[in-house]
mmCIF file of C-alpha atoms in Angstrom:
data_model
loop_
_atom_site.group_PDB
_atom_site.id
_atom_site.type_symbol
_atom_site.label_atom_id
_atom_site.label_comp_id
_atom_site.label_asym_id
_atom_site.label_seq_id
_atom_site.Cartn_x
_atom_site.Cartn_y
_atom_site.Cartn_z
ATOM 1 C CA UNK A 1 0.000 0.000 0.000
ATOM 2 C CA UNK A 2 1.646 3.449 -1.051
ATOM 3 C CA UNK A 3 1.367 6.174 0.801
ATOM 4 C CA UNK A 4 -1.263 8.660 -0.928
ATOM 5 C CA UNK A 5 -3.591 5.179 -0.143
ATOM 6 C CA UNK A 6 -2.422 5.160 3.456
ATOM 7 C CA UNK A 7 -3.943 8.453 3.725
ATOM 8 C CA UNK A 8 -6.809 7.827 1.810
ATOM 9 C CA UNK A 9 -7.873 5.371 4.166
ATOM 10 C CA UNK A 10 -7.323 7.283 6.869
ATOM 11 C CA UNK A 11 -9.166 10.173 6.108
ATOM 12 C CA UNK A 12 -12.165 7.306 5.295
ATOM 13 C CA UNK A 13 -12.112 5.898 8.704
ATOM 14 C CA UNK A 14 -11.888 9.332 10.384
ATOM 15 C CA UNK A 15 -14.590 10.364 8.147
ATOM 16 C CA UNK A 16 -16.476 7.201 9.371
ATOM 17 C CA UNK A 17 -15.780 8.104 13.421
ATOM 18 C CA UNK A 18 -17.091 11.169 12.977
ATOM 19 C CA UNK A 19 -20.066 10.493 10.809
ATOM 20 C CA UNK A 20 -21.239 8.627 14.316
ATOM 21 C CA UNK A 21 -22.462 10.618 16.702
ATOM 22 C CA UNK A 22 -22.567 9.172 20.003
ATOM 23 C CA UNK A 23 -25.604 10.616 22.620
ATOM 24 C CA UNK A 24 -24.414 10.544 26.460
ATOM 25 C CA UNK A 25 -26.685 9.338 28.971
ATOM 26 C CA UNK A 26 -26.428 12.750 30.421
ATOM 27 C CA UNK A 27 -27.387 14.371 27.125
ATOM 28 C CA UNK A 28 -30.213 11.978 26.891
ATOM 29 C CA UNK A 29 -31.962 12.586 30.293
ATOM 30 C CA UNK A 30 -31.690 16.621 29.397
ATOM 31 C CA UNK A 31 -33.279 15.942 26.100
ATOM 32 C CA UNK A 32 -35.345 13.338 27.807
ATOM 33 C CA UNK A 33 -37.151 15.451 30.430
ATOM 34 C CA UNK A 34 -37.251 19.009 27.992
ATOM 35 C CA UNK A 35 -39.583 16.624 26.139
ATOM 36 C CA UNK A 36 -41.562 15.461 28.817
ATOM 37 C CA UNK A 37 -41.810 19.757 29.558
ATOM 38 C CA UNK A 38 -42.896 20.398 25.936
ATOM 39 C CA UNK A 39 -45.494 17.519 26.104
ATOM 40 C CA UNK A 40 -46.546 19.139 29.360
ATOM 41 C CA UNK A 41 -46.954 22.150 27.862
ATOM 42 C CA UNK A 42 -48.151 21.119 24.743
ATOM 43 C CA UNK A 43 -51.133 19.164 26.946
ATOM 44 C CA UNK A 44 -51.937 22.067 28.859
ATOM 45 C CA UNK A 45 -51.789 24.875 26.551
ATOM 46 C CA UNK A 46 -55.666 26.024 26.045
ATOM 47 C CA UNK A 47 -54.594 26.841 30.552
ATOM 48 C CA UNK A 48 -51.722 28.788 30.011
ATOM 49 C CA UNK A 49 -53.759 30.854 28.056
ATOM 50 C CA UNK A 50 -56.674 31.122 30.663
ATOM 51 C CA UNK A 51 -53.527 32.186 32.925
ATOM 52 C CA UNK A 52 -52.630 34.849 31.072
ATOM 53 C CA UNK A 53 -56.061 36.374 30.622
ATOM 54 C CA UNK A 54 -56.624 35.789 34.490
ATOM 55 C CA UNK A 55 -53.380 37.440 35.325
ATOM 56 C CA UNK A 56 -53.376 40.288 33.380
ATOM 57 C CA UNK A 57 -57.452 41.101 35.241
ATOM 58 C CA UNK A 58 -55.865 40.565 38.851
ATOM 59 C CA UNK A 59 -55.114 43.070 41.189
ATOM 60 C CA UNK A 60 -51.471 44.202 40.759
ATOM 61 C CA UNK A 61 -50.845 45.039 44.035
ATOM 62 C CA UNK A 62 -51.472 41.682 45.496
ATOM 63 C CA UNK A 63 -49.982 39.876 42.278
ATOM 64 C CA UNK A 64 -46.181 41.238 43.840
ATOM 65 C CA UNK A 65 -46.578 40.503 47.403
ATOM 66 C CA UNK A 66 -47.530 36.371 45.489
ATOM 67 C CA UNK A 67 -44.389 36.783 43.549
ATOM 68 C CA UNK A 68 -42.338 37.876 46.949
ATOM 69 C CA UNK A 69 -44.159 34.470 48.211
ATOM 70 C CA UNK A 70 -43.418 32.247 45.563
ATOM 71 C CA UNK A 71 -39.147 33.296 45.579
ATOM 72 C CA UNK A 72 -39.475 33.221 49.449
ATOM 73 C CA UNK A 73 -40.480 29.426 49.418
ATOM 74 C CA UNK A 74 -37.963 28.805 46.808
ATOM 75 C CA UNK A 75 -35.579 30.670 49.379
ATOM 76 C CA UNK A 76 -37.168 28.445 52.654
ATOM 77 C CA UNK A 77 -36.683 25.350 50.280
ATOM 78 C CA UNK A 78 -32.762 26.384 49.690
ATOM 79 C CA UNK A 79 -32.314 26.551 53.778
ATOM 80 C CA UNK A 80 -34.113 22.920 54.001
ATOM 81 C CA UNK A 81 -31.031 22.069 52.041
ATOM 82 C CA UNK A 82 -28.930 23.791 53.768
ATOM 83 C CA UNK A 83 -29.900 22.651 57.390
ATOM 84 C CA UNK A 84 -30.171 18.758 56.228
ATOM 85 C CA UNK A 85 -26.361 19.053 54.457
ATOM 86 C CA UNK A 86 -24.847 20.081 58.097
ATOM 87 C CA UNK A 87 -26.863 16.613 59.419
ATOM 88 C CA UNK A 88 -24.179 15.361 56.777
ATOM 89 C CA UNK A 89 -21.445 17.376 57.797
ATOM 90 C CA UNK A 90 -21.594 19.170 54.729
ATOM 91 C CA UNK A 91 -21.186 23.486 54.984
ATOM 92 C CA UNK A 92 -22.894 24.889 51.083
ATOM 93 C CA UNK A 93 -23.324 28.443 50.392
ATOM 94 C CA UNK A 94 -27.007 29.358 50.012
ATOM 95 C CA UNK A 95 -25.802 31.269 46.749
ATOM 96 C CA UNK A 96 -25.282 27.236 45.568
ATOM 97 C CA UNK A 97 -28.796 25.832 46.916
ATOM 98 C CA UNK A 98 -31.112 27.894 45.909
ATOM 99 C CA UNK A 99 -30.853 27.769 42.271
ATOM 100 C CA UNK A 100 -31.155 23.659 43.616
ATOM 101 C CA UNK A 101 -34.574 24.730 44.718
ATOM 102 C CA UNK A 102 -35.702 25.630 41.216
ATOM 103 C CA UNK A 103 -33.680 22.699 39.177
ATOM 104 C CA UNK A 104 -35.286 19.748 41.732
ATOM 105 C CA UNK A 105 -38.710 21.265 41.726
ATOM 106 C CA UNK A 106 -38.410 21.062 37.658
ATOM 107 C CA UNK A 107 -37.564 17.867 37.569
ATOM 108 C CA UNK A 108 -39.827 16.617 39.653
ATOM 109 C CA UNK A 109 -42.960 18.256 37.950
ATOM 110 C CA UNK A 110 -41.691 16.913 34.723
ATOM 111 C CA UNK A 111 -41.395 13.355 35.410
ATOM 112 C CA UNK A 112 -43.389 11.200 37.636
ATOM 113 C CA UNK A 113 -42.184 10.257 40.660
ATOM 114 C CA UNK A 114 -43.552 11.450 43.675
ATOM 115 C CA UNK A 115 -41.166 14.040 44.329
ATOM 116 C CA UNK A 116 -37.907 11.773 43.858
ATOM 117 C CA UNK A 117 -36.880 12.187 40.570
ATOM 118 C CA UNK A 118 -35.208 15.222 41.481
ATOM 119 C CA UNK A 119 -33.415 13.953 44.231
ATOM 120 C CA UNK A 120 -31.245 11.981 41.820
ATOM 121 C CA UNK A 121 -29.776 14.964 39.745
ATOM 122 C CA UNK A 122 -29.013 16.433 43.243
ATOM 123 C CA UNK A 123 -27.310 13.485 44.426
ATOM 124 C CA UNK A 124 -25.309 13.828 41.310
ATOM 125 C CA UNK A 125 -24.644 17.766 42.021
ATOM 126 C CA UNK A 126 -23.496 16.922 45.699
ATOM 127 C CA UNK A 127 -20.506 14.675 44.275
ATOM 128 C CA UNK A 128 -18.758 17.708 43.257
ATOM 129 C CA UNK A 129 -18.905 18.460 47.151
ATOM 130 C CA UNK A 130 -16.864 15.456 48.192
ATOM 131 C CA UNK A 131 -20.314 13.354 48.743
ATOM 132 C CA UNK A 132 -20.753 9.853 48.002
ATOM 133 C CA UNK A 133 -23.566 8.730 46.638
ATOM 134 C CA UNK A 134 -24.754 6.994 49.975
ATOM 135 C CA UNK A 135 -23.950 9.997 51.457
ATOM 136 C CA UNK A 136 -26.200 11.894 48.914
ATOM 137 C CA UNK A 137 -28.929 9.142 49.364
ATOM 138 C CA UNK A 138 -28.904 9.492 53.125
ATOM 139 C CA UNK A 139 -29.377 13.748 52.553
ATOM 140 C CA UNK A 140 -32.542 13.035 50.020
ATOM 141 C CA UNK A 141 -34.096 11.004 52.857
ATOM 142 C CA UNK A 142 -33.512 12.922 55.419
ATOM 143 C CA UNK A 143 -34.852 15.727 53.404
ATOM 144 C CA UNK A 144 -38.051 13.819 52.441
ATOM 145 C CA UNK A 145 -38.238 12.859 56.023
ATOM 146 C CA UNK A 146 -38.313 16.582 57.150
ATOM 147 C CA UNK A 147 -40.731 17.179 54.434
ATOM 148 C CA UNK A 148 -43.188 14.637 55.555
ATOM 149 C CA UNK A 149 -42.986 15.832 59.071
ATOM 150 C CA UNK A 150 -43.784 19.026 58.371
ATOM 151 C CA UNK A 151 -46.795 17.953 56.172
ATOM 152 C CA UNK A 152 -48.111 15.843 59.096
ATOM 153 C CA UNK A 153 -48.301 19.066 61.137
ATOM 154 C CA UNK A 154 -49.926 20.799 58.476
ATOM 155 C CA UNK A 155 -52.570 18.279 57.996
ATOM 156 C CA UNK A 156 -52.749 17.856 62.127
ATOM 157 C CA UNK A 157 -53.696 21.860 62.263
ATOM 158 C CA UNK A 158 -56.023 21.380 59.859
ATOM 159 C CA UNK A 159 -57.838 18.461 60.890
ATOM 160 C CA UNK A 160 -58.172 20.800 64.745
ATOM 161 C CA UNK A 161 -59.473 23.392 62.402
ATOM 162 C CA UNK A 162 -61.741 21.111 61.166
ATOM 163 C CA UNK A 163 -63.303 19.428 64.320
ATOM 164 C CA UNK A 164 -63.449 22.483 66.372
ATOM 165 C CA UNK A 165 -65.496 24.504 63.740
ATOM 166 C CA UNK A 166 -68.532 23.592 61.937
ATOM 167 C CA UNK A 167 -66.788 22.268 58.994
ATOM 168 C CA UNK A 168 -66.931 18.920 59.593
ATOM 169 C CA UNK A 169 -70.892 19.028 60.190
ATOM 170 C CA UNK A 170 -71.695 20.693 56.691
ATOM 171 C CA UNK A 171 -68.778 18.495 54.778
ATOM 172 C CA UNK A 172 -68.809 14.937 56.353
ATOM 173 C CA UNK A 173 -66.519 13.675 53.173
ATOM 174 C CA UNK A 174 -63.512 15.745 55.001
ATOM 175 C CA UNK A 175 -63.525 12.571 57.060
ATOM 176 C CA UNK A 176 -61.897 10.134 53.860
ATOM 177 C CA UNK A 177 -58.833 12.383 54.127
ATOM 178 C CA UNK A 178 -58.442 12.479 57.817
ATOM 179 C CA UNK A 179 -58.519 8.338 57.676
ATOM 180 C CA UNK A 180 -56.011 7.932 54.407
ATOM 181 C CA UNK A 181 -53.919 10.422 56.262
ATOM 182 C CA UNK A 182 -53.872 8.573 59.636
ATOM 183 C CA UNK A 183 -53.208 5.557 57.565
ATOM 184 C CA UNK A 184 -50.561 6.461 55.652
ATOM 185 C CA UNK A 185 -49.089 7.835 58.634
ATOM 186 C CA UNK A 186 -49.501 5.019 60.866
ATOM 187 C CA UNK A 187 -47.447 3.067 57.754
ATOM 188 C CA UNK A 188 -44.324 5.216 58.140
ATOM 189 C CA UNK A 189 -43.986 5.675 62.048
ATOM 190 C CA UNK A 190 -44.288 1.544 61.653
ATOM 191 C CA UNK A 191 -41.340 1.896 59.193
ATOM 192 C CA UNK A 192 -39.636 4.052 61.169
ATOM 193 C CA UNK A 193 -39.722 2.107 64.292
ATOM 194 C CA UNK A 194 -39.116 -0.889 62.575
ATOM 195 C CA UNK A 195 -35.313 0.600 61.047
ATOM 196 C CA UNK A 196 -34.282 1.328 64.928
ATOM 197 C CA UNK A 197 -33.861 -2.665 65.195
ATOM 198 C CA UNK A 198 -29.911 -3.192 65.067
ATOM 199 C CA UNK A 199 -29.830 -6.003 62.692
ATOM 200 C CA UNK A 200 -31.363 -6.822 59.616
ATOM 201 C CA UNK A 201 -35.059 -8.109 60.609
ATOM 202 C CA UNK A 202 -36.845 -11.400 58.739
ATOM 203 C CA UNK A 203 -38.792 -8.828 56.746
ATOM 204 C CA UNK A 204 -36.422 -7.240 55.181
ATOM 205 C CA UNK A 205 -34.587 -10.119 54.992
ATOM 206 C CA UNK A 206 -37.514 -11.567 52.746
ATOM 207 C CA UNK A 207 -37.736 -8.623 50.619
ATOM 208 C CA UNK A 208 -33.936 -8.559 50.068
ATOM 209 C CA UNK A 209 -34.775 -12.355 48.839
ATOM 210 C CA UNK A 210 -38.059 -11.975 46.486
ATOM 211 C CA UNK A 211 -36.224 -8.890 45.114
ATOM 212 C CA UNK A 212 -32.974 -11.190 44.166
ATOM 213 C CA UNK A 213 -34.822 -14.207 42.853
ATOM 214 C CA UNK A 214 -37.130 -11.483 41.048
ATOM 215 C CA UNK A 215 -34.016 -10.165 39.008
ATOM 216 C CA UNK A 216 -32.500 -13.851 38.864
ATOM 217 C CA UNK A 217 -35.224 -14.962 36.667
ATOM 218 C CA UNK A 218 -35.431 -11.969 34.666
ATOM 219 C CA UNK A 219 -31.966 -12.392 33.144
ATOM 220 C CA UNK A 220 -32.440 -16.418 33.143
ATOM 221 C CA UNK A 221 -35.209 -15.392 30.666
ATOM 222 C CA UNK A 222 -32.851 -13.095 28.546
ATOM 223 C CA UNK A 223 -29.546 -15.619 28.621
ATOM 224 C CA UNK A 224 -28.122 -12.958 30.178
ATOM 225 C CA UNK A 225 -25.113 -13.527 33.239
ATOM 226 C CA UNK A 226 -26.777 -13.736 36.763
ATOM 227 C CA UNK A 227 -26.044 -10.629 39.045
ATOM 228 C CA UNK A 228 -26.591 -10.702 42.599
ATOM 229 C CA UNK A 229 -28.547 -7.702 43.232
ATOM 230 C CA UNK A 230 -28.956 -8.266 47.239
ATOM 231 C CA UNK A 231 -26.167 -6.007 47.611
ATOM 232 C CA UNK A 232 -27.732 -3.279 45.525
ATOM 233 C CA UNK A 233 -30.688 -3.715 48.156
ATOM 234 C CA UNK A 234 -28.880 -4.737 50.943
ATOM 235 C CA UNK A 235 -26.832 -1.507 50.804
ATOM 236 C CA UNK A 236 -29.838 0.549 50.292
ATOM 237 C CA UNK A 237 -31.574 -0.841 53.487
ATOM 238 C CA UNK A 238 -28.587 -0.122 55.068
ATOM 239 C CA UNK A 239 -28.266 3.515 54.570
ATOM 240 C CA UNK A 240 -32.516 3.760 55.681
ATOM 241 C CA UNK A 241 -31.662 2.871 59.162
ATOM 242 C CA UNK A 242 -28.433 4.372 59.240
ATOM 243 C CA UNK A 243 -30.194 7.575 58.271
ATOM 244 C CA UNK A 244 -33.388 6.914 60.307
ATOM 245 C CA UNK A 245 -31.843 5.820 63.711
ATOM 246 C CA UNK A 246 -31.843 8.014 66.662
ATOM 247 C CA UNK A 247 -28.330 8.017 67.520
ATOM 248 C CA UNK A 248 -27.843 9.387 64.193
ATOM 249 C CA UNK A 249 -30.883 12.023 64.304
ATOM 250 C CA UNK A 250 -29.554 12.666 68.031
ATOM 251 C CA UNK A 251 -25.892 14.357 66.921
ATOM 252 C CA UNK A 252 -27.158 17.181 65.136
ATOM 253 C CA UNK A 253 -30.436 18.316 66.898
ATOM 254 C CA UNK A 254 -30.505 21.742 66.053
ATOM 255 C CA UNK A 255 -30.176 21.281 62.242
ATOM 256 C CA UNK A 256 -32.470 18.275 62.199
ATOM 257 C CA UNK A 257 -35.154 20.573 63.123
ATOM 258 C CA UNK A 258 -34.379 24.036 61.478
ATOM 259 C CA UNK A 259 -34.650 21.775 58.477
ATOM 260 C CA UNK A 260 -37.770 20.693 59.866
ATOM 261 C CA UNK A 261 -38.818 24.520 60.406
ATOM 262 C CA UNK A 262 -37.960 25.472 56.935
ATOM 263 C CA UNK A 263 -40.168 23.063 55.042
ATOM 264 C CA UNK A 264 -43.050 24.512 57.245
ATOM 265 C CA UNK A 265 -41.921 27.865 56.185
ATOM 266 C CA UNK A 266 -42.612 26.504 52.612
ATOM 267 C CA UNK A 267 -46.004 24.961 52.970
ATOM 268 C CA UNK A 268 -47.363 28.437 54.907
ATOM 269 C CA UNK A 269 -46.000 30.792 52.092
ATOM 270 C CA UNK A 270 -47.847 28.699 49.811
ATOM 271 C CA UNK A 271 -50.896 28.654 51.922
ATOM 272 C CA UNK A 272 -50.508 32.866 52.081
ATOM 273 C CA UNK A 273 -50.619 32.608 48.275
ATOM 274 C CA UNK A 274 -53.241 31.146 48.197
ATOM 275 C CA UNK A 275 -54.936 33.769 50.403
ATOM 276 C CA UNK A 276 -53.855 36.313 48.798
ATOM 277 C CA UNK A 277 -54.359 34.987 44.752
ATOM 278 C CA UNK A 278 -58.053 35.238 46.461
ATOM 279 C CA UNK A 279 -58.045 38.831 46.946
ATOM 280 C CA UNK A 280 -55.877 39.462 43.492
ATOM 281 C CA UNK A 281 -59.187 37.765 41.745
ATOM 282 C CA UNK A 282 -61.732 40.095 44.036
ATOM 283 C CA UNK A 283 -63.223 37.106 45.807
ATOM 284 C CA UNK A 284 -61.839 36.710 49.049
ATOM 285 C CA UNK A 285 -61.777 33.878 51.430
ATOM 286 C CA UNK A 286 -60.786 32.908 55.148
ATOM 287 C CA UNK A 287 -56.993 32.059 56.266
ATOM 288 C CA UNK A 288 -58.543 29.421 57.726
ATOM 289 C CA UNK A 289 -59.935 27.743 54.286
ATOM 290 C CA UNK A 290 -56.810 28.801 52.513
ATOM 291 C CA UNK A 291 -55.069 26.589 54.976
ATOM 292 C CA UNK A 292 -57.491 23.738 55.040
ATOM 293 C CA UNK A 293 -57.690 24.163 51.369
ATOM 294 C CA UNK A 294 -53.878 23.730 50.455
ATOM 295 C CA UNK A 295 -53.014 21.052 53.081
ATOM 296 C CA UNK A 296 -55.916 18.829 51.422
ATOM 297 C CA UNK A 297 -54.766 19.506 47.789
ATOM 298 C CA UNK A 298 -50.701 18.788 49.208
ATOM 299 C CA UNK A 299 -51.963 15.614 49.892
ATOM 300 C CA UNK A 300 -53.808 14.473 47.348
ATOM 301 C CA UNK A 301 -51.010 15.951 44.947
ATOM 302 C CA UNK A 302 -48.178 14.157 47.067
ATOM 303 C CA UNK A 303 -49.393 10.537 46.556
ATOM 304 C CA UNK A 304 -50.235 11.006 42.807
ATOM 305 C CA UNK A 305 -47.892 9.185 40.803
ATOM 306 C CA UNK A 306 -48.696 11.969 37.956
ATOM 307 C CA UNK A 307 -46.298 14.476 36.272
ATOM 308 C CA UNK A 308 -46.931 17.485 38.045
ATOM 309 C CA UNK A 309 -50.319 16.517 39.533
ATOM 310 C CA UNK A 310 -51.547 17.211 36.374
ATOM 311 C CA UNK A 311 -55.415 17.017 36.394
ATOM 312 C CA UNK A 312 -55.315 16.252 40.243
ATOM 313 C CA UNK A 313 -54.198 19.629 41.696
ATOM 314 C CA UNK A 314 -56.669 21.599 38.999
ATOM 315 C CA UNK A 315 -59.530 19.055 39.933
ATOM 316 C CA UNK A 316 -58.864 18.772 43.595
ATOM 317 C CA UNK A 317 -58.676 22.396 44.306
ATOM 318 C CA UNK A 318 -61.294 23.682 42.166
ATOM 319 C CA UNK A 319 -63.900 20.733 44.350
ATOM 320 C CA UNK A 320 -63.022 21.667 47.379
ATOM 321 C CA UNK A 321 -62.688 25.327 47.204
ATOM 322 C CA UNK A 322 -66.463 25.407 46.190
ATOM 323 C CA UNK A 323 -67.555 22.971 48.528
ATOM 324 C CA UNK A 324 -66.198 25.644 50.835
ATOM 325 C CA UNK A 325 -68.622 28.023 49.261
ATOM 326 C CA UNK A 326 -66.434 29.435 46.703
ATOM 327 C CA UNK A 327 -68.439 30.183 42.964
ATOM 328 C CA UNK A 328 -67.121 27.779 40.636
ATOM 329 C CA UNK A 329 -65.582 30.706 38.029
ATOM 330 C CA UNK A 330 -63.069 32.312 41.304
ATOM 331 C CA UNK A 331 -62.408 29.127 42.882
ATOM 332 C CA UNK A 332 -61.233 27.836 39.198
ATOM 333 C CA UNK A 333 -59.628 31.302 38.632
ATOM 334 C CA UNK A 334 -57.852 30.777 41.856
ATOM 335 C CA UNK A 335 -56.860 27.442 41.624
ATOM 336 C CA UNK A 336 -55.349 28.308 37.702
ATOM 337 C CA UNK A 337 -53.329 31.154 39.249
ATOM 338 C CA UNK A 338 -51.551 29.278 42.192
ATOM 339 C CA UNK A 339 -50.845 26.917 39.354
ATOM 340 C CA UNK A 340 -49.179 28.962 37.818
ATOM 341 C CA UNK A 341 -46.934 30.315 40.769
ATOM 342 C CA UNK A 342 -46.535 27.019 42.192
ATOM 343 C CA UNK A 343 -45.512 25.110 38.424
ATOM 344 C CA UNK A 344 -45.783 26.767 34.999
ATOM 345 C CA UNK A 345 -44.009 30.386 36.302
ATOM 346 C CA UNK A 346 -40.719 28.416 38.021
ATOM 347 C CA UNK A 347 -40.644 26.039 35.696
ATOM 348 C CA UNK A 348 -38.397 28.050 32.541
ATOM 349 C CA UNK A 349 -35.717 29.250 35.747
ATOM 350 C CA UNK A 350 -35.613 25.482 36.546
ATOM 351 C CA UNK A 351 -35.137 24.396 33.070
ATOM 352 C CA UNK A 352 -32.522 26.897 32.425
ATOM 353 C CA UNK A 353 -30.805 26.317 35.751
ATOM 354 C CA UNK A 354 -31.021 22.675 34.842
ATOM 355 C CA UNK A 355 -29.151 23.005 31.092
ATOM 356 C CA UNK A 356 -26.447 25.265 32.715
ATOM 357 C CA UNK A 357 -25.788 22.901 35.297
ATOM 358 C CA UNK A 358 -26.039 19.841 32.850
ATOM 359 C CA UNK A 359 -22.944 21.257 31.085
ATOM 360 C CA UNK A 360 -20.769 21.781 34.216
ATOM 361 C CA UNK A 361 -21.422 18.443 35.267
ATOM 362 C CA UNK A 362 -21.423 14.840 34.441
ATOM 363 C CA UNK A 363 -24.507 12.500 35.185
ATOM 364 C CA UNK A 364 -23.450 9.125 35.840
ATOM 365 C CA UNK A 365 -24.820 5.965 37.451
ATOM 366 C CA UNK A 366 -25.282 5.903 40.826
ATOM 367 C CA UNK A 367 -26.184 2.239 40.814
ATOM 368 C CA UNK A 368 -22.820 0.947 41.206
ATOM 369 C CA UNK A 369 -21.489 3.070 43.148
ATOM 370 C CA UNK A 370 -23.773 2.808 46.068
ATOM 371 C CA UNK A 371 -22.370 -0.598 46.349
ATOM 372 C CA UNK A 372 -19.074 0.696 46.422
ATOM 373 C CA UNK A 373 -19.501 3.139 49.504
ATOM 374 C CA UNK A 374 -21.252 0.225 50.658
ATOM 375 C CA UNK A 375 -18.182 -2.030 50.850
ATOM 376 C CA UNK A 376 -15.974 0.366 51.976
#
């Protein structure tokens, strides 16, 4: 072979390489969830423009003190953060968590998963920090955990509200939420107490078992090499009590609870939007429904396994705002423009957030390493 076809063939295979694009996973999951966004607001365009017309009828004046609100629970959410990374030992400017606030909260309203989804790209951010993954797991739980808590006294004030007034009397079907809510939370004290045992119980044990022989068979089916995925779920157990005993909780009191304090400084700026939306609409309501009101929707919105509640918040608030005597046009006027503090307004700062910090970092799989920090 001379040499002018040496370089022929070069510049072919070179041409070749190049002529194949490769997509990162990281590139994918950006693309990935600014589709799910466009679907989102392809889906619910005919309400962003019922937003617009409602917003530009409201009453300016309270429109700014509800954008103050709506930053200021971003701000609360940023502290959460804060106050749950010195649980971990971990010191982060503000100035770095609260543009967190807006990226987590985009992620989660664009795919579904109960609020977790976003945890994972945070987990992700933390590394740069010096984290570990099952250091970054433990953080999303006990954030979760604070976030709960602080719902459960929400929904506690509201069901006082509720007995102690005449509410009850003229809406007997508040009772259904007051019994899912005692359920649910009888289910995670349970879990709770049950991750204070020292040693692996026969439960968990079990599930650690079905989970294995679940994935055995799977890749039996496929041809594929056996992997024994009870360390995957071993490890993950692990870090739950780990995070969840009280030694643990017991080292750092004072953060464990101003994180606690800042998640209920989220849910009652929310709840003073709401109040206030209902004088920015000229139809004004109690504190005390706006309260009631929110803390119902929260939880019906918290345990729907829908992108952004879609459907469930609009539906849910607009029902029970005019069984509280609200006229169907404000309470759907209201409900449309807390909707649109609460999701559609924050959602283009999280998405641009999101694709800045997509290029100054690198999402990989967290699987693995869990297992890793596990073994250590």
């Amino acid at each position: 072979m001379n040499k002018s076809d040496s370089l022929t063939e070069n510049n072919n295979n070179s041409h070749s390489f190049l002529s194949r694009p490769r997509l990162s996973f990281k590139r994918f999951v950006f693309y990935f969830i600014t589709l799910a966004v466009l679907i989102l607001i392809y889906i619910k365009f005919a309400e962003l423009q019922l937003i617009g017309s409602i917003f530009a009828k409201s009453n300016l004046y309270w429109l700014s003190f509800i954008i103050i609100l709506a930053v200021a629970s971003h701000y609360f959410q940023a502290l959460n953060y804060k106050k749950v990374l010195e649980i971990k030992d971990q010191n982060i400017k503000i100035t770095e968590l609260f543009p967190m606030a807006f990226i987590v909260q985009f992620i989660n309203h664009a795919l579904p998963s109960a609020g977790l989804s976003g945890q994972v790209f945070f987990i992700q951010f933390l590394k740069k920090y010096g984290m570990s993954v099952s250091q970054g797991l433990s953080r999303a739980l006990l954030e979760i955990m604070t976030l709960y808590m602080a719902f459960g006294t929400f929904f506690i004030a509201s069901s006082v509200m509720i007995f102690y007034t005449d509410i009850l009397g003229s809406h007997p079907e508040l009772k259904f939420f007051i019994y899912a809510f005692v359920l649910v939370a009888t289910v995670a004290v349970s879990i709770f107490l049950m991750l204070q045992k020292e040693s692996r119980g026969k439960i968990s044990r079990w599930v650690v078992g079905k989970l294995h022989k679940y994935f055995e068979e799977k890749k039996k089916d496929k041809g594929d090499d056996v992997t024994d995925h009870s360390m995957h779920i071993s490890a993950i157990i692990d870090e739950f009590k780990s995070t969840f005993s009280y030694k643990s909780l017991e080292k750092h009191p004072k953060p464990f609870w101003l994180a606690y304090f800042w998640h209920n400084m989220v849910f009652l700026a929310n709840v003073f939007m709401l109040y206030f939306i209902a004088f920015a609409i000229g139809n004004p309501i109690g504190f005390k429904v706006a309260f009631i009101v929110f803390t119902l929707v929260k939880f019906i919105s918290m345990v729907a396994f829908v992108p952004g509640a879609l459907g469930v918040f609009e539906g849910g608030m607009t029902l029970i705002l005019i069984s509280f005597g609200v006229p169907a046009q404000p309470a759907f006027a209201m409900t449309l423009l807390l909707r649109a503090f609460t999701f559609w307004f924050p959602m283009p700062i999280g998405w641009i957030l999101y694709k800045w910090h997509f290029h100054n970092m690198e999402i990989e799989n967290p699987y693995d390493d869990l297992v890793k920090d596990h073994q250590r």
